[in-house]
Amino acid sequence: MELRDALERVLTAPETKGLWRLRAELLEAGLPEDSRVWPALDEFQQFLDSLATGSTSREYSELASKLDISAVGGVVLENLLEKGAAEDLGVRLLSGILSEGLMIAATRQHVKAWGAELDAVYRRAAWFLYGELWRWARDLKPDLPASERRRLLDRLFTPVHSDEASGLSKATLLGLLFQILLLSQLSAEAPNLPA
């Protein structure tokens, strides 16, 4: 019953804590070490962990970027309030805004780099899932020509390779594919697990 609950949790609300519990249940149940479930579980955990880490980093980067943008207003205000010759004001404002502008540009580049990091997470997950789903489809329908299997899988993974698809769309699709793969692999292992 604990195994079923752990699996249900991973299928309804996937997170690394749930995968940890499912892994412990599978170890206790004696799932064979050579089962295809283990690599799928490992990759799913790494995917979710990378998403959680990357999302936190992104939120921080976006906040820092917004704070840098608002700092420009502070520089302008500071220079307006400072005593000095009127001709110096323009130079001070230009200098301050240029300095803050460079900080903003650097922070926005960091946000772009974060997006590239998550794209790498999506590509890695897609790489693993494509191979596993190829084997799964081959075993499920051995009479399906390889060219047709490839066409179907390529269509399925198109959003992951699209520049137009949002990160949320990619993460959702890949998470769903991990769930399907895990469920199908556990179904195949059902005879090896306690009821």
C-alpha positions as a Markdown table, in Angstrom:
| # | Residue | x | y | z |
|---|---|---|---|---|
| 1 | Met | 0.0 | 0.0 | 0.0 |
| 2 | Glu | 2.9 | 2.4 | 0.8 |
| 3 | Leu | 4.4 | 1.8 | -2.7 |
| 4 | Arg | 1.0 | 2.6 | -4.3 |
| 5 | Asp | 0.7 | 5.8 | -2.3 |
| 6 | Ala | 4.3 | 6.9 | -3.2 |
| 7 | Leu | 3.7 | 6.3 | -6.9 |
| 8 | Glu | 0.4 | 8.1 | -6.8 |
| 9 | Arg | 2.1 | 11.1 | -5.2 |
| 10 | Val | 4.8 | 11.1 | -7.9 |
| 11 | Leu | 2.1 | 10.9 | -10.6 |
| 12 | Thr | -0.1 | 13.7 | -9.2 |
| 13 | Ala | 2.4 | 16.1 | -7.6 |
| 14 | Pro | 5.9 | 15.3 | -8.8 |
| 15 | Glu | 8.7 | 16.6 | -6.6 |
| 16 | Thr | 12.0 | 15.4 | -5.4 |
| 17 | Lys | 10.7 | 14.5 | -1.9 |
| 18 | Gly | 8.1 | 12.2 | -3.5 |
| 19 | Leu | 10.7 | 10.5 | -5.7 |
| 20 | Trp | 12.8 | 10.0 | -2.7 |
| 21 | Arg | 10.0 | 8.2 | -1.0 |
| 22 | Leu | 9.1 | 6.1 | -4.1 |
| 23 | Arg | 12.8 | 5.1 | -4.4 |
| 24 | Ala | 12.9 | 4.0 | -0.8 |
| 25 | Glu | 9.6 | 2.0 | -1.3 |
| 26 | Leu | 11.1 | 0.3 | -4.4 |
| 27 | Leu | 14.3 | -0.6 | -2.6 |
| 28 | Glu | 12.4 | -2.1 | 0.3 |
| 29 | Ala | 10.1 | -4.0 | -2.1 |
| 30 | Gly | 13.2 | -5.5 | -3.7 |
| 31 | Leu | 12.9 | -4.1 | -7.2 |
| 32 | Pro | 15.7 | -5.8 | -9.2 |
| 33 | Glu | 18.9 | -3.7 | -9.5 |
| 34 | Asp | 19.0 | -4.1 | -13.3 |
| 35 | Ser | 15.4 | -2.7 | -13.7 |
| 36 | Arg | 14.9 | 0.1 | -16.3 |
| 37 | Val | 13.0 | 1.9 | -13.5 |
| 38 | Trp | 16.2 | 2.9 | -11.7 |
| 39 | Pro | 17.7 | 5.1 | -14.5 |
| 40 | Ala | 14.3 | 6.6 | -15.2 |
| 41 | Leu | 13.8 | 7.4 | -11.5 |
| 42 | Asp | 17.4 | 8.9 | -11.3 |
| 43 | Glu | 16.9 | 11.1 | -14.4 |
| 44 | Phe | 13.4 | 12.2 | -13.3 |
| 45 | Gln | 14.9 | 13.2 | -9.9 |
| 46 | Gln | 17.8 | 15.1 | -11.5 |
| 47 | Phe | 15.3 | 16.9 | -13.8 |
| 48 | Leu | 13.0 | 18.0 | -11.0 |
| 49 | Asp | 16.0 | 19.0 | -8.8 |
| 50 | Ser | 17.5 | 21.0 | -11.7 |
| 51 | Leu | 14.2 | 22.7 | -12.4 |
| 52 | Ala | 13.8 | 23.7 | -8.7 |
| 53 | Thr | 17.4 | 25.0 | -8.5 |
| 54 | Gly | 17.1 | 26.8 | -11.8 |
| 55 | Ser | 13.8 | 28.4 | -11.0 |
| 56 | Thr | 15.1 | 29.8 | -7.7 |
| 57 | Ser | 18.2 | 31.2 | -9.5 |
| 58 | Arg | 16.0 | 32.8 | -12.2 |
| 59 | Glu | 13.7 | 34.4 | -9.7 |
| 60 | Tyr | 16.7 | 35.8 | -7.9 |
| 61 | Ser | 18.2 | 37.1 | -11.1 |
| 62 | Glu | 15.0 | 38.7 | -12.2 |
| 63 | Leu | 14.6 | 40.4 | -8.8 |
| 64 | Ala | 18.2 | 41.6 | -9.0 |
| 65 | Ser | 17.6 | 43.0 | -12.5 |
| 66 | Lys | 14.5 | 44.8 | -11.4 |
| 67 | Leu | 16.3 | 46.3 | -8.4 |
| 68 | Asp | 19.1 | 47.5 | -10.7 |
| 69 | Ile | 16.6 | 49.2 | -13.0 |
| 70 | Ser | 15.1 | 51.0 | -10.1 |
| 71 | Ala | 18.5 | 52.0 | -8.9 |
| 72 | Val | 18.8 | 54.3 | -11.9 |
| 73 | Gly | 16.1 | 56.4 | -10.4 |
| 74 | Gly | 18.0 | 56.6 | -7.2 |
| 75 | Val | 21.2 | 57.7 | -9.0 |
| 76 | Val | 19.2 | 60.5 | -10.7 |
| 77 | Leu | 17.6 | 61.6 | -7.4 |
| 78 | Glu | 21.0 | 61.5 | -5.6 |
| 79 | Asn | 22.6 | 63.7 | -8.2 |
| 80 | Leu | 19.7 | 66.1 | -8.2 |
| 81 | Leu | 19.9 | 66.5 | -4.4 |
| 82 | Glu | 23.7 | 66.9 | -4.3 |
| 83 | Lys | 25.1 | 70.4 | -4.1 |
| 84 | Gly | 27.4 | 71.5 | -6.8 |
| 85 | Ala | 27.6 | 73.5 | -10.0 |
| 86 | Ala | 24.9 | 73.1 | -12.5 |
| 87 | Glu | 27.5 | 72.1 | -15.2 |
| 88 | Asp | 28.7 | 69.3 | -12.9 |
| 89 | Leu | 25.2 | 67.9 | -12.6 |
| 90 | Gly | 25.0 | 66.7 | -16.2 |
| 91 | Val | 28.4 | 64.9 | -15.9 |
| 92 | Arg | 27.5 | 63.3 | -12.6 |
| 93 | Leu | 24.1 | 62.2 | -13.9 |
| 94 | Leu | 25.6 | 60.8 | -17.1 |
| 95 | Ser | 28.3 | 59.0 | -15.1 |
| 96 | Gly | 25.9 | 57.5 | -12.6 |
| 97 | Ile | 23.4 | 56.4 | -15.3 |
| 98 | Leu | 26.1 | 54.9 | -17.4 |
| 99 | Ser | 27.4 | 52.9 | -14.4 |
| 100 | Glu | 23.9 | 51.7 | -13.4 |
| 101 | Gly | 23.1 | 51.0 | -17.0 |
| 102 | Leu | 26.1 | 48.7 | -17.3 |
| 103 | Met | 24.9 | 46.9 | -14.1 |
| 104 | Ile | 21.4 | 46.4 | -15.6 |
| 105 | Ala | 22.9 | 45.0 | -18.8 |
| 106 | Ala | 25.0 | 42.6 | -16.9 |
| 107 | Thr | 22.1 | 41.4 | -14.8 |
| 108 | Arg | 19.9 | 41.0 | -17.8 |
| 109 | Gln | 22.6 | 38.8 | -19.4 |
| 110 | His | 22.6 | 36.7 | -16.2 |
| 111 | Val | 18.8 | 36.2 | -16.7 |
| 112 | Lys | 19.5 | 35.1 | -20.3 |
| 113 | Ala | 22.2 | 32.7 | -19.0 |
| 114 | Trp | 19.7 | 31.2 | -16.6 |
| 115 | Gly | 17.4 | 30.5 | -19.5 |
| 116 | Ala | 20.2 | 28.8 | -21.4 |
| 117 | Glu | 20.9 | 26.7 | -18.3 |
| 118 | Leu | 17.3 | 25.5 | -18.1 |
| 119 | Asp | 17.4 | 24.8 | -21.8 |
| 120 | Ala | 20.3 | 22.5 | -21.1 |
| 121 | Val | 18.2 | 20.8 | -18.5 |
| 122 | Tyr | 15.4 | 20.3 | -21.0 |
| 123 | Arg | 17.8 | 19.0 | -23.7 |
| 124 | Arg | 19.3 | 16.5 | -21.3 |
| 125 | Ala | 15.9 | 15.2 | -20.1 |
| 126 | Ala | 14.7 | 15.0 | -23.7 |
| 127 | Trp | 17.9 | 13.1 | -24.7 |
| 128 | Phe | 17.3 | 10.5 | -22.0 |
| 129 | Leu | 13.5 | 10.3 | -22.6 |
| 130 | Tyr | 13.8 | 9.9 | -26.4 |
| 131 | Gly | 16.0 | 6.8 | -26.0 |
| 132 | Glu | 13.8 | 5.3 | -23.3 |
| 133 | Leu | 10.6 | 6.0 | -25.2 |
| 134 | Trp | 12.1 | 4.6 | -28.4 |
| 135 | Arg | 12.7 | 1.3 | -26.5 |
| 136 | Trp | 9.3 | 1.4 | -24.9 |
| 137 | Ala | 7.6 | 1.9 | -28.2 |
| 138 | Arg | 9.7 | -0.8 | -29.9 |
| 139 | Asp | 8.8 | -3.3 | -27.2 |
| 140 | Leu | 5.2 | -2.3 | -27.2 |
| 141 | Lys | 4.7 | -2.4 | -31.0 |
| 142 | Pro | 7.6 | -4.3 | -32.5 |
| 143 | Asp | 5.8 | -4.4 | -35.9 |
| 144 | Leu | 5.8 | -0.5 | -36.2 |
| 145 | Pro | 8.5 | 0.4 | -38.7 |
| 146 | Ala | 11.5 | 2.3 | -37.2 |
| 147 | Ser | 10.9 | 5.2 | -39.5 |
| 148 | Glu | 7.3 | 5.6 | -38.2 |
| 149 | Arg | 8.5 | 5.3 | -34.6 |
| 150 | Arg | 11.0 | 8.1 | -35.3 |
| 151 | Arg | 8.4 | 10.3 | -36.9 |
| 152 | Leu | 6.1 | 9.9 | -34.0 |
| 153 | Leu | 8.8 | 10.6 | -31.4 |
| 154 | Asp | 10.1 | 13.5 | -33.3 |
| 155 | Arg | 6.7 | 15.1 | -33.4 |
| 156 | Leu | 6.3 | 14.4 | -29.7 |
| 157 | Phe | 9.6 | 16.2 | -28.8 |
| 158 | Thr | 9.1 | 19.1 | -31.3 |
| 159 | Pro | 8.1 | 21.6 | -28.5 |
| 160 | Val | 11.2 | 20.8 | -26.5 |
| 161 | His | 13.4 | 21.9 | -29.4 |
| 162 | Ser | 11.3 | 24.9 | -30.3 |
| 163 | Asp | 12.4 | 28.5 | -29.5 |
| 164 | Glu | 8.8 | 29.6 | -29.4 |
| 165 | Ala | 7.7 | 27.1 | -26.7 |
| 166 | Ser | 7.9 | 28.5 | -23.1 |
| 167 | Gly | 10.0 | 26.9 | -20.5 |
| 168 | Leu | 6.9 | 26.0 | -18.6 |
| 169 | Ser | 5.5 | 24.1 | -21.6 |
| 170 | Lys | 8.8 | 22.2 | -22.0 |
| 171 | Ala | 9.0 | 21.4 | -18.3 |
| 172 | Thr | 5.4 | 20.2 | -18.3 |
| 173 | Leu | 5.8 | 18.0 | -21.4 |
| 174 | Leu | 9.0 | 16.4 | -20.1 |
| 175 | Gly | 7.6 | 15.9 | -16.6 |
| 176 | Leu | 4.5 | 14.1 | -18.1 |
| 177 | Leu | 6.8 | 12.0 | -20.3 |
| 178 | Phe | 8.8 | 11.0 | -17.2 |
| 179 | Gln | 5.6 | 10.0 | -15.4 |
| 180 | Ile | 4.4 | 7.9 | -18.3 |
| 181 | Leu | 7.7 | 6.2 | -18.7 |
| 182 | Leu | 7.9 | 5.5 | -15.0 |
| 183 | Leu | 4.4 | 4.2 | -14.8 |
| 184 | Ser | 4.9 | 1.9 | -17.8 |
| 185 | Gln | 8.2 | 0.6 | -16.5 |
| 186 | Leu | 6.7 | -0.1 | -13.0 |
| 187 | Ser | 3.7 | -1.8 | -14.6 |
| 188 | Ala | 6.2 | -4.2 | -16.4 |
| 189 | Glu | 7.9 | -4.8 | -13.0 |
| 190 | Ala | 4.6 | -5.5 | -11.2 |
| 191 | Pro | 5.1 | -9.3 | -11.0 |
| 192 | Asn | 8.4 | -8.6 | -9.2 |
| 193 | Leu | 6.9 | -6.4 | -6.6 |
| 194 | Pro | 4.7 | -7.3 | -3.5 |
| 195 | Ala | 1.0 | -6.7 | -4.0 |
